[in-house]
């Protein structure tokens, strides 16, 4: 009799466990499908924003000048120029991200709003790190070292910045926060900054 009771108890627990696991699997599947729908919507939106021609505001004639101007704005605590000389939310959404589709980039794995927020946070942290390391000191940009291989990003050309050599108060310091300068038809601008 006791073994029959134990058997029924085990059977009931097994059925309950099975039902709970099935419910969890269904919920996970629904979440995956919703997330995939968001990724598909992001791709659709960004594909619609791809153009043949872009106007990049406050751009420069070459990648090194773009990096130097951006760094000098940070060093001089000129927030207005820091904002002007690098991609903000609007340029990231309308120029950078549409051209990163298919590049195994940030927009391949997260929805648009999250991608833009991540770019913003990383950019702010990168700028803060540069500002903190140069604040109140005499700083000169000695040289900008680019990866020799350019990245073709649909209508843009990407110039990966390996590091920037700075002279900070007489000492050589390397900054690696500026990650990418983009070019479109002779217009160069810092596009990606991160910590």
Short mmCIF file of N, CA and C in Angstrom, two decimals:
data_model
loop_
_atom_site.label_atom_id
_atom_site.label_comp_id
_atom_site.label_asym_id
_atom_site.label_seq_id
_atom_site.Cartn_x
_atom_site.Cartn_y
_atom_site.Cartn_z
N UNK A 1 0.81 -1.18 0.00
CA UNK A 1 0.00 0.00 0.00
C UNK A 1 0.87 1.26 0.00
N UNK A 2 1.91 1.26 0.84
CA UNK A 2 2.80 2.42 0.92
C UNK A 2 3.54 2.61 -0.39
N UNK A 3 3.92 1.51 -1.05
CA UNK A 3 4.63 1.63 -2.32
C UNK A 3 3.71 2.19 -3.40
N UNK A 4 2.40 1.87 -3.32
CA UNK A 4 1.45 2.42 -4.28
C UNK A 4 1.34 3.93 -4.09
N UNK A 5 1.32 4.38 -2.83
CA UNK A 5 1.24 5.80 -2.52
C UNK A 5 2.49 6.53 -3.04
N UNK A 6 3.65 5.95 -2.83
CA UNK A 6 4.91 6.53 -3.30
C UNK A 6 4.90 6.60 -4.83
N UNK A 7 4.41 5.54 -5.46
CA UNK A 7 4.34 5.51 -6.93
C UNK A 7 3.46 6.65 -7.44
N UNK A 8 2.29 6.83 -6.85
CA UNK A 8 1.37 7.89 -7.27
C UNK A 8 1.98 9.28 -7.01
N UNK A 9 2.68 9.40 -5.92
CA UNK A 9 3.34 10.67 -5.59
C UNK A 9 4.42 11.00 -6.63
N UNK A 10 5.21 10.00 -6.97
CA UNK A 10 6.27 10.18 -7.98
C UNK A 10 5.64 10.49 -9.33
N UNK A 11 4.58 9.79 -9.67
CA UNK A 11 3.89 10.02 -10.94
C UNK A 11 3.32 11.44 -10.99
N UNK A 12 2.71 11.89 -9.91
CA UNK A 12 2.15 13.24 -9.86
C UNK A 12 3.25 14.29 -9.99
N UNK A 13 4.36 14.09 -9.29
CA UNK A 13 5.49 15.03 -9.39
C UNK A 13 6.08 15.04 -10.80
N UNK A 14 6.15 13.89 -11.42
CA UNK A 14 6.68 13.80 -12.78
C UNK A 14 5.79 14.55 -13.76
N UNK A 15 4.48 14.36 -13.63
CA UNK A 15 3.54 15.05 -14.52
C UNK A 15 3.61 16.56 -14.29
N UNK A 16 3.67 16.98 -13.04
CA UNK A 16 3.77 18.40 -12.72
C UNK A 16 5.06 18.99 -13.28
N UNK A 17 6.16 18.29 -13.13
CA UNK A 17 7.45 18.75 -13.67
C UNK A 17 7.39 18.87 -15.18
N UNK A 18 6.80 17.88 -15.82
CA UNK A 18 6.68 17.89 -17.28
C UNK A 18 5.86 19.10 -17.73
N UNK A 19 4.74 19.36 -17.05
CA UNK A 19 3.89 20.49 -17.42
C UNK A 19 4.62 21.82 -17.22
N UNK A 20 5.35 21.95 -16.14
CA UNK A 20 6.11 23.18 -15.89
C UNK A 20 7.19 23.38 -16.93
N UNK A 21 7.92 22.33 -17.27
CA UNK A 21 8.97 22.44 -18.28
C UNK A 21 8.38 22.78 -19.63
N UNK A 22 7.26 22.18 -19.98
CA UNK A 22 6.61 22.48 -21.26
C UNK A 22 6.19 23.94 -21.31
N UNK A 23 5.65 24.42 -20.21
CA UNK A 23 5.22 25.82 -20.14
C UNK A 23 6.41 26.76 -20.30
N UNK A 24 7.53 26.44 -19.64
CA UNK A 24 8.74 27.26 -19.74
C UNK A 24 9.28 27.25 -21.16
N UNK A 25 9.27 26.08 -21.80
CA UNK A 25 9.76 25.99 -23.18
C UNK A 25 8.89 26.83 -24.11
N UNK A 26 7.56 26.78 -23.92
CA UNK A 26 6.66 27.58 -24.74
C UNK A 26 6.93 29.07 -24.54
N UNK A 27 7.13 29.48 -23.29
CA UNK A 27 7.39 30.88 -22.98
C UNK A 27 8.72 31.32 -23.60
N UNK A 28 9.76 30.49 -23.48
CA UNK A 28 11.05 30.81 -24.09
C UNK A 28 10.93 30.92 -25.60
N UNK A 29 10.18 30.03 -26.21
CA UNK A 29 9.99 30.06 -27.65
C UNK A 29 9.29 31.35 -28.07
N UNK A 30 8.29 31.77 -27.32
CA UNK A 30 7.58 33.02 -27.61
C UNK A 30 8.54 34.21 -27.51
N UNK A 31 9.39 34.21 -26.48
CA UNK A 31 10.36 35.30 -26.31
C UNK A 31 11.35 35.33 -27.47
N UNK A 32 11.82 34.16 -27.89
CA UNK A 32 12.75 34.08 -29.01
C UNK A 32 12.10 34.60 -30.29
N UNK A 33 10.85 34.22 -30.51
CA UNK A 33 10.14 34.67 -31.71
C UNK A 33 9.93 36.18 -31.68
N UNK A 34 9.60 36.75 -30.54
CA UNK A 34 9.41 38.19 -30.41
C UNK A 34 10.73 38.92 -30.65
N UNK A 35 11.80 38.39 -30.10
CA UNK A 35 13.12 39.01 -30.28
C UNK A 35 13.52 38.96 -31.75
N UNK A 36 13.27 37.84 -32.40
CA UNK A 36 13.59 37.72 -33.83
C UNK A 36 12.75 38.70 -34.64
N UNK A 37 11.50 38.89 -34.25
CA UNK A 37 10.64 39.86 -34.93
C UNK A 37 11.23 41.27 -34.81
N UNK A 38 11.74 41.61 -33.62
CA UNK A 38 12.36 42.91 -33.42
C UNK A 38 13.62 43.06 -34.28
N UNK A 39 14.42 42.00 -34.38
CA UNK A 39 15.62 42.04 -35.22
C UNK A 39 15.24 42.22 -36.69
N UNK A 40 14.22 41.52 -37.13
CA UNK A 40 13.76 41.64 -38.52
C UNK A 40 13.25 43.06 -38.79
N UNK A 41 12.53 43.63 -37.83
CA UNK A 41 12.02 45.00 -37.97
C UNK A 41 13.19 45.99 -38.04
N UNK A 42 14.20 45.79 -37.21
CA UNK A 42 15.39 46.64 -37.24
C UNK A 42 16.05 46.59 -38.61
N UNK A 43 16.22 45.40 -39.13
CA UNK A 43 16.84 45.24 -40.45
C UNK A 43 16.02 45.95 -41.52
N UNK A 44 14.71 45.81 -41.46
CA UNK A 44 13.83 46.45 -42.44
C UNK A 44 13.98 47.98 -42.38
N UNK A 45 13.93 48.53 -41.17
CA UNK A 45 14.06 49.98 -40.98
C UNK A 45 15.40 50.47 -41.53
N UNK A 46 16.47 49.76 -41.19
CA UNK A 46 17.81 50.19 -41.61
C UNK A 46 18.00 50.05 -43.12
N UNK A 47 17.44 49.01 -43.71
CA UNK A 47 17.54 48.87 -45.17
C UNK A 47 16.84 50.03 -45.87
N UNK A 48 15.73 50.49 -45.31
CA UNK A 48 15.02 51.63 -45.89
C UNK A 48 15.83 52.91 -45.79
N UNK A 49 16.76 52.98 -44.84
CA UNK A 49 17.58 54.18 -44.65
C UNK A 49 18.86 54.17 -45.48
N UNK A 50 19.15 53.05 -46.14
CA UNK A 50 20.34 53.02 -46.99
C UNK A 50 20.13 53.93 -48.20
N UNK A 51 21.16 54.71 -48.52
CA UNK A 51 21.10 55.64 -49.63
C UNK A 51 22.37 55.53 -50.46
N UNK A 52 22.31 56.11 -51.63
CA UNK A 52 23.51 56.21 -52.47
C UNK A 52 24.40 57.34 -51.99
N UNK A 53 23.78 58.42 -51.50
CA UNK A 53 24.51 59.63 -51.14
C UNK A 53 24.15 60.06 -49.72
N UNK A 54 25.15 60.39 -48.94
CA UNK A 54 24.95 60.92 -47.59
C UNK A 54 25.71 62.24 -47.47
N UNK A 55 25.17 63.13 -46.68
CA UNK A 55 25.89 64.34 -46.31
C UNK A 55 26.28 64.16 -44.85
N UNK A 56 27.57 64.12 -44.59
CA UNK A 56 28.07 63.98 -43.23
C UNK A 56 28.46 65.37 -42.74
N UNK A 57 27.66 65.89 -41.83
CA UNK A 57 27.88 67.24 -41.29
C UNK A 57 29.22 67.30 -40.54
N UNK A 58 29.88 68.46 -40.62
CA UNK A 58 31.13 68.72 -39.90
C UNK A 58 32.17 67.64 -40.13
N UNK A 59 32.29 67.23 -41.39
CA UNK A 59 33.26 66.19 -41.73
C UNK A 59 34.60 66.83 -42.09
N UNK A 60 35.60 65.98 -42.30
CA UNK A 60 36.95 66.44 -42.59
C UNK A 60 37.45 65.82 -43.89
N UNK A 61 38.57 66.32 -44.38
CA UNK A 61 39.10 65.89 -45.68
C UNK A 61 39.88 64.58 -45.61
N UNK A 62 40.26 64.15 -44.41
CA UNK A 62 41.00 62.89 -44.29
C UNK A 62 40.76 62.31 -42.89
N UNK A 63 41.04 61.01 -42.71
CA UNK A 63 40.73 60.38 -41.42
C UNK A 63 41.57 60.90 -40.26
N UNK A 64 42.82 61.22 -40.52
CA UNK A 64 43.68 61.69 -39.43
C UNK A 64 43.21 63.04 -38.89
N UNK A 65 42.81 63.94 -39.78
CA UNK A 65 42.30 65.24 -39.33
C UNK A 65 41.01 65.06 -38.53
N UNK A 66 40.18 64.11 -38.93
CA UNK A 66 38.95 63.83 -38.19
C UNK A 66 39.27 63.41 -36.76
N UNK A 67 40.24 62.51 -36.60
CA UNK A 67 40.63 62.03 -35.27
C UNK A 67 41.26 63.16 -34.46
N UNK A 68 42.19 63.89 -35.06
CA UNK A 68 42.87 64.97 -34.34
C UNK A 68 41.88 66.05 -33.88
N UNK A 69 40.95 66.42 -34.75
CA UNK A 69 39.97 67.46 -34.40
C UNK A 69 39.07 66.99 -33.26
N UNK A 70 38.64 65.75 -33.32
CA UNK A 70 37.80 65.18 -32.26
C UNK A 70 38.56 65.17 -30.93
N UNK A 71 39.80 64.68 -30.95
CA UNK A 71 40.61 64.63 -29.72
C UNK A 71 40.88 66.03 -29.17
N UNK A 72 41.20 66.97 -30.05
CA UNK A 72 41.46 68.33 -29.59
C UNK A 72 40.23 68.95 -28.94
N UNK A 73 39.05 68.63 -29.46
CA UNK A 73 37.82 69.13 -28.84
C UNK A 73 37.66 68.57 -27.43
N UNK A 74 37.99 67.29 -27.25
CA UNK A 74 37.92 66.69 -25.90
C UNK A 74 38.95 67.34 -24.99
N UNK A 75 40.18 67.46 -25.48
CA UNK A 75 41.27 68.03 -24.68
C UNK A 75 40.95 69.46 -24.24
N UNK A 76 40.32 70.22 -25.13
CA UNK A 76 39.97 71.62 -24.83
C UNK A 76 38.64 71.74 -24.10
N UNK A 77 38.04 70.61 -23.75
CA UNK A 77 36.73 70.57 -23.07
C UNK A 77 35.67 71.34 -23.84
N UNK A 78 35.73 71.24 -25.17
CA UNK A 78 34.77 71.92 -26.02
C UNK A 78 33.67 70.93 -26.39
N UNK A 79 32.67 70.82 -25.50
CA UNK A 79 31.61 69.82 -25.68
C UNK A 79 30.86 69.99 -26.99
N UNK A 80 30.68 71.24 -27.42
CA UNK A 80 29.97 71.49 -28.68
C UNK A 80 30.71 70.84 -29.84
N UNK A 81 32.03 71.00 -29.89
CA UNK A 81 32.80 70.40 -30.97
C UNK A 81 32.94 68.89 -30.81
N UNK A 82 32.98 68.40 -29.58
CA UNK A 82 33.02 66.95 -29.36
C UNK A 82 31.78 66.34 -30.01
N UNK A 83 30.63 66.97 -29.79
CA UNK A 83 29.38 66.48 -30.38
C UNK A 83 29.40 66.61 -31.90
N UNK A 84 29.92 67.73 -32.40
CA UNK A 84 29.94 67.96 -33.85
C UNK A 84 30.89 67.02 -34.58
N UNK A 85 32.02 66.68 -33.97
CA UNK A 85 33.08 65.97 -34.68
C UNK A 85 33.00 64.45 -34.56
N UNK A 86 31.90 63.94 -34.02
CA UNK A 86 31.71 62.49 -33.97
C UNK A 86 30.23 62.18 -34.18
N UNK A 87 29.96 60.97 -34.64
CA UNK A 87 28.58 60.57 -34.89
C UNK A 87 27.79 60.53 -33.60
N UNK A 88 26.67 61.22 -33.60
CA UNK A 88 25.72 61.13 -32.50
C UNK A 88 24.62 60.15 -32.88
N UNK A 89 23.52 60.22 -32.17
CA UNK A 89 22.41 59.28 -32.39
C UNK A 89 21.86 59.36 -33.81
N UNK A 90 21.60 60.56 -34.29
CA UNK A 90 20.97 60.71 -35.61
C UNK A 90 21.86 60.16 -36.72
N UNK A 91 23.13 60.53 -36.72
CA UNK A 91 24.03 60.02 -37.77
C UNK A 91 24.26 58.52 -37.62
N UNK A 92 24.31 58.04 -36.40
CA UNK A 92 24.45 56.59 -36.20
C UNK A 92 23.25 55.85 -36.78
N UNK A 93 22.05 56.37 -36.50
CA UNK A 93 20.83 55.71 -36.97
C UNK A 93 20.64 55.84 -38.48
N UNK A 94 20.98 56.99 -39.04
CA UNK A 94 20.68 57.24 -40.45
C UNK A 94 21.83 56.98 -41.42
N UNK A 95 23.05 56.90 -40.91
CA UNK A 95 24.20 56.69 -41.80
C UNK A 95 24.98 55.44 -41.42
N UNK A 96 25.45 55.36 -40.17
CA UNK A 96 26.33 54.26 -39.77
C UNK A 96 25.62 52.91 -39.76
N UNK A 97 24.59 52.78 -38.95
CA UNK A 97 23.94 51.48 -38.78
C UNK A 97 23.34 50.91 -40.07
N UNK A 98 22.72 51.73 -40.93
CA UNK A 98 22.22 51.14 -42.18
C UNK A 98 23.33 50.52 -43.04
N UNK A 99 24.53 51.03 -42.90
CA UNK A 99 25.64 50.51 -43.69
C UNK A 99 26.39 49.38 -42.99
N UNK A 100 25.98 49.04 -41.78
CA UNK A 100 26.60 47.92 -41.08
C UNK A 100 25.81 46.62 -41.24
N UNK A 101 24.66 46.68 -41.88
CA UNK A 101 23.87 45.47 -42.09
C UNK A 101 24.71 44.47 -42.87
N UNK A 102 24.75 43.25 -42.36
CA UNK A 102 25.53 42.20 -43.02
C UNK A 102 26.99 42.20 -42.64
N UNK A 103 27.39 43.03 -41.70
CA UNK A 103 28.79 43.13 -41.30
C UNK A 103 29.06 42.47 -39.95
N UNK A 104 28.17 41.58 -39.51
CA UNK A 104 28.31 40.92 -38.21
C UNK A 104 28.54 41.95 -37.11
N UNK A 105 27.75 42.99 -37.16
CA UNK A 105 27.93 44.10 -36.23
C UNK A 105 26.85 44.11 -35.16
N UNK A 106 26.80 45.21 -34.46
CA UNK A 106 25.88 45.39 -33.36
C UNK A 106 24.42 45.18 -33.78
N UNK A 107 24.05 45.58 -35.00
CA UNK A 107 22.65 45.47 -35.43
C UNK A 107 22.28 44.07 -35.87
N UNK A 108 23.22 43.17 -35.94
CA UNK A 108 22.91 41.79 -36.31
C UNK A 108 22.28 41.04 -35.14
N UNK A 109 22.52 41.50 -33.93
CA UNK A 109 22.11 40.73 -32.75
C UNK A 109 21.22 41.45 -31.75
N UNK A 110 21.02 42.76 -31.91
CA UNK A 110 20.14 43.46 -30.98
C UNK A 110 19.26 44.45 -31.74
N UNK A 111 18.06 44.74 -31.22
CA UNK A 111 17.15 45.68 -31.87
C UNK A 111 17.73 47.09 -31.93
N UNK A 112 17.18 47.89 -32.84
CA UNK A 112 17.70 49.22 -33.13
C UNK A 112 17.82 50.11 -31.90
N UNK A 113 16.77 50.23 -31.10
CA UNK A 113 16.83 51.11 -29.93
C UNK A 113 17.93 50.70 -28.97
N UNK A 114 18.10 49.40 -28.77
CA UNK A 114 19.15 48.91 -27.88
C UNK A 114 20.53 49.18 -28.49
N UNK A 115 20.65 49.02 -29.81
CA UNK A 115 21.93 49.29 -30.48
C UNK A 115 22.32 50.75 -30.34
N UNK A 116 21.36 51.64 -30.55
CA UNK A 116 21.63 53.07 -30.43
C UNK A 116 22.01 53.45 -29.00
N UNK A 117 21.32 52.87 -28.04
CA UNK A 117 21.63 53.15 -26.63
C UNK A 117 23.02 52.62 -26.27
N UNK A 118 23.35 51.45 -26.77
CA UNK A 118 24.67 50.89 -26.49
C UNK A 118 25.77 51.76 -27.11
N UNK A 119 25.57 52.21 -28.35
CA UNK A 119 26.54 53.10 -28.98
C UNK A 119 26.71 54.38 -28.17
N UNK A 120 25.58 54.94 -27.70
CA UNK A 120 25.63 56.18 -26.92
C UNK A 120 26.42 55.99 -25.63
N UNK A 121 26.10 54.94 -24.90
CA UNK A 121 26.79 54.68 -23.63
C UNK A 121 28.28 54.44 -23.84
N UNK A 122 28.61 53.63 -24.82
CA UNK A 122 30.02 53.35 -25.08
C UNK A 122 30.76 54.62 -25.50
N UNK A 123 30.10 55.44 -26.31
CA UNK A 123 30.69 56.69 -26.77
C UNK A 123 30.96 57.61 -25.57
N UNK A 124 29.96 57.77 -24.70
CA UNK A 124 30.13 58.62 -23.52
C UNK A 124 31.26 58.13 -22.62
N UNK A 125 31.33 56.82 -22.41
CA UNK A 125 32.40 56.26 -21.57
C UNK A 125 33.77 56.45 -22.21
N UNK A 126 33.85 56.28 -23.52
CA UNK A 126 35.12 56.49 -24.22
C UNK A 126 35.58 57.93 -24.14
N UNK A 127 34.66 58.86 -24.36
CA UNK A 127 34.99 60.28 -24.28
C UNK A 127 35.43 60.63 -22.85
N UNK A 128 34.71 60.11 -21.87
CA UNK A 128 35.07 60.37 -20.46
C UNK A 128 36.46 59.84 -20.14
N UNK A 129 36.77 58.66 -20.64
CA UNK A 129 38.10 58.09 -20.37
C UNK A 129 39.20 58.97 -20.97
N UNK A 130 38.98 59.45 -22.20
CA UNK A 130 39.97 60.34 -22.82
C UNK A 130 40.08 61.63 -22.01
N UNK A 131 38.93 62.22 -21.68
CA UNK A 131 38.93 63.48 -20.93
C UNK A 131 39.61 63.33 -19.58
N UNK A 132 39.33 62.24 -18.88
CA UNK A 132 39.94 62.02 -17.56
C UNK A 132 41.45 61.89 -17.65
N UNK A 133 41.94 61.27 -18.71
CA UNK A 133 43.39 61.05 -18.82
C UNK A 133 44.14 62.30 -19.30
N UNK A 134 43.41 63.29 -19.82
CA UNK A 134 44.08 64.48 -20.35
C UNK A 134 43.71 65.76 -19.60
N UNK A 135 42.76 65.69 -18.71
CA UNK A 135 42.22 66.88 -18.04
C UNK A 135 43.30 67.67 -17.31
N UNK A 136 43.34 68.97 -17.63
CA UNK A 136 44.25 69.87 -16.94
C UNK A 136 45.71 69.69 -17.29
N UNK A 137 46.00 68.91 -18.30
CA UNK A 137 47.39 68.65 -18.67
C UNK A 137 47.67 69.20 -20.07
N UNK A 138 48.92 69.45 -20.32
CA UNK A 138 49.34 69.87 -21.65
C UNK A 138 49.39 68.63 -22.53
N UNK A 139 48.61 68.63 -23.61
CA UNK A 139 48.47 67.44 -24.44
C UNK A 139 48.67 67.80 -25.90
N UNK A 140 49.43 66.96 -26.59
CA UNK A 140 49.53 67.06 -28.04
C UNK A 140 49.31 65.68 -28.64
N UNK A 141 48.67 65.68 -29.79
CA UNK A 141 48.46 64.43 -30.52
C UNK A 141 49.70 64.22 -31.38
N UNK A 142 50.46 63.16 -31.09
CA UNK A 142 51.70 62.90 -31.84
C UNK A 142 51.42 62.19 -33.16
N UNK A 143 50.64 61.08 -33.09
CA UNK A 143 50.32 60.38 -34.34
C UNK A 143 49.10 59.48 -34.13
N UNK A 144 48.44 59.23 -35.26
CA UNK A 144 47.27 58.36 -35.28
C UNK A 144 47.65 57.12 -36.07
N UNK A 145 47.47 55.96 -35.47
CA UNK A 145 47.86 54.70 -36.12
C UNK A 145 46.60 53.96 -36.55
N UNK A 146 46.45 53.81 -37.86
CA UNK A 146 45.29 53.12 -38.43
C UNK A 146 45.66 51.70 -38.83
N UNK A 147 44.70 50.82 -38.80
CA UNK A 147 44.85 49.50 -39.40
C UNK A 147 44.97 49.74 -40.90
N UNK A 148 45.99 49.18 -41.57
CA UNK A 148 46.17 49.47 -42.99
C UNK A 148 45.03 48.96 -43.88
N UNK A 149 44.27 48.01 -43.38
CA UNK A 149 43.19 47.45 -44.18
C UNK A 149 41.90 48.24 -43.94
N UNK A 150 41.34 48.77 -45.01
CA UNK A 150 40.07 49.50 -44.92
C UNK A 150 38.92 48.51 -44.93
N UNK A 151 37.82 48.87 -44.26
CA UNK A 151 36.61 48.04 -44.25
C UNK A 151 35.57 48.67 -45.16
N UNK A 152 35.07 47.89 -46.10
CA UNK A 152 33.99 48.37 -46.95
C UNK A 152 32.68 48.07 -46.22
N UNK A 153 31.94 49.11 -45.93
CA UNK A 153 30.69 49.00 -45.18
C UNK A 153 29.56 49.53 -46.07
N UNK A 154 29.16 48.74 -47.05
CA UNK A 154 28.17 49.15 -48.04
C UNK A 154 28.61 50.44 -48.71
N UNK A 155 27.98 51.57 -48.39
CA UNK A 155 28.32 52.85 -49.04
C UNK A 155 29.42 53.61 -48.30
N UNK A 156 29.87 53.10 -47.19
CA UNK A 156 30.90 53.76 -46.39
C UNK A 156 32.20 52.98 -46.46
N UNK A 157 33.28 53.68 -46.18
CA UNK A 157 34.58 53.02 -46.00
C UNK A 157 34.98 53.26 -44.55
N UNK A 158 35.34 52.18 -43.87
CA UNK A 158 35.73 52.28 -42.47
C UNK A 158 37.23 52.24 -42.29
N UNK A 159 37.75 53.15 -41.48
CA UNK A 159 39.17 53.20 -41.14
C UNK A 159 39.27 52.88 -39.65
N UNK A 160 39.75 51.69 -39.34
CA UNK A 160 39.88 51.29 -37.93
C UNK A 160 41.10 51.96 -37.31
N UNK A 161 40.87 52.61 -36.19
CA UNK A 161 41.96 53.27 -35.47
C UNK A 161 42.51 52.26 -34.47
N UNK A 162 43.78 51.92 -34.63
CA UNK A 162 44.41 50.98 -33.69
C UNK A 162 44.73 51.68 -32.38
N UNK A 163 45.36 52.86 -32.48
CA UNK A 163 45.65 53.65 -31.28
C UNK A 163 46.12 55.04 -31.71
N UNK A 164 46.06 55.94 -30.75
CA UNK A 164 46.51 57.30 -30.95
C UNK A 164 47.61 57.56 -29.93
N UNK A 165 48.74 58.03 -30.42
CA UNK A 165 49.86 58.35 -29.54
C UNK A 165 49.74 59.82 -29.11
N UNK A 166 49.69 60.02 -27.81
CA UNK A 166 49.57 61.36 -27.24
C UNK A 166 50.79 61.68 -26.39
N UNK A 167 51.11 62.95 -26.32
CA UNK A 167 52.10 63.42 -25.36
C UNK A 167 51.29 64.13 -24.28
N UNK A 168 51.23 63.52 -23.09
CA UNK A 168 50.46 64.08 -21.99
C UNK A 168 51.43 64.48 -20.89
N UNK A 169 51.58 65.78 -20.71
CA UNK A 169 52.48 66.33 -19.68
C UNK A 169 53.88 65.73 -19.81
N UNK A 170 54.37 65.63 -21.04
CA UNK A 170 55.73 65.14 -21.28
C UNK A 170 55.87 63.64 -21.35
N UNK A 171 54.80 62.90 -21.13
CA UNK A 171 54.86 61.43 -21.19
C UNK A 171 54.08 60.92 -22.39
N UNK A 172 54.57 59.85 -23.00
CA UNK A 172 53.86 59.23 -24.11
C UNK A 172 52.76 58.32 -23.57
N UNK A 173 51.56 58.56 -24.06
CA UNK A 173 50.38 57.80 -23.65
C UNK A 173 49.66 57.35 -24.91
N UNK A 174 49.11 56.14 -24.89
CA UNK A 174 48.36 55.65 -26.03
C UNK A 174 46.88 55.59 -25.67
N UNK A 175 46.07 56.10 -26.57
CA UNK A 175 44.62 56.06 -26.40
C UNK A 175 44.04 55.11 -27.44
N UNK A 176 43.15 54.22 -26.99
CA UNK A 176 42.52 53.26 -27.90
C UNK A 176 41.01 53.40 -27.90
N UNK A 177 40.50 54.54 -27.48
CA UNK A 177 39.05 54.72 -27.38
C UNK A 177 38.38 55.02 -28.72
N UNK A 178 39.09 55.64 -29.63
CA UNK A 178 38.51 55.91 -30.94
C UNK A 178 38.68 54.65 -31.77
N UNK A 179 37.57 54.07 -32.18
CA UNK A 179 37.60 52.77 -32.85
C UNK A 179 37.47 52.85 -34.36
N UNK A 180 36.67 53.80 -34.86
CA UNK A 180 36.38 53.80 -36.29
C UNK A 180 36.10 55.21 -36.81
N UNK A 181 36.74 55.52 -37.92
CA UNK A 181 36.42 56.72 -38.69
C UNK A 181 35.78 56.22 -39.98
N UNK A 182 34.68 56.85 -40.38
CA UNK A 182 34.07 56.44 -41.64
C UNK A 182 34.22 57.54 -42.68
N UNK A 183 34.19 57.08 -43.92
CA UNK A 183 34.29 58.00 -45.05
C UNK A 183 33.17 57.71 -46.02
N UNK A 184 32.61 58.78 -46.57
CA UNK A 184 31.66 58.66 -47.67
C UNK A 184 31.98 59.77 -48.65
N UNK A 185 32.50 59.38 -49.79
CA UNK A 185 32.80 60.32 -50.88
C UNK A 185 33.60 61.53 -50.40
N UNK A 186 34.71 61.27 -49.72
CA UNK A 186 35.62 62.32 -49.29
C UNK A 186 35.23 63.03 -48.01
N UNK A 187 34.19 62.57 -47.33
CA UNK A 187 33.77 63.14 -46.04
C UNK A 187 34.17 62.16 -44.94
N UNK A 188 35.02 62.59 -44.02
CA UNK A 188 35.53 61.72 -42.95
C UNK A 188 35.05 62.22 -41.60
N UNK A 189 34.66 61.26 -40.74
CA UNK A 189 34.22 61.64 -39.40
C UNK A 189 34.38 60.46 -38.45
N UNK A 190 34.70 60.77 -37.19
CA UNK A 190 34.78 59.74 -36.15
C UNK A 190 33.37 59.17 -35.96
N UNK A 191 33.26 57.84 -36.08
CA UNK A 191 31.93 57.21 -36.00
C UNK A 191 31.74 56.36 -34.75
N UNK A 192 32.80 55.69 -34.28
CA UNK A 192 32.65 54.79 -33.13
C UNK A 192 33.73 55.10 -32.10
N UNK A 193 33.28 55.35 -30.88
CA UNK A 193 34.15 55.60 -29.73
C UNK A 193 33.67 54.67 -28.63
N UNK A 194 34.59 54.06 -27.92
CA UNK A 194 34.19 53.19 -26.81
C UNK A 194 35.28 53.15 -25.75
N UNK A 195 34.92 52.65 -24.57
CA UNK A 195 35.91 52.64 -23.49
C UNK A 195 37.00 51.65 -23.78
#
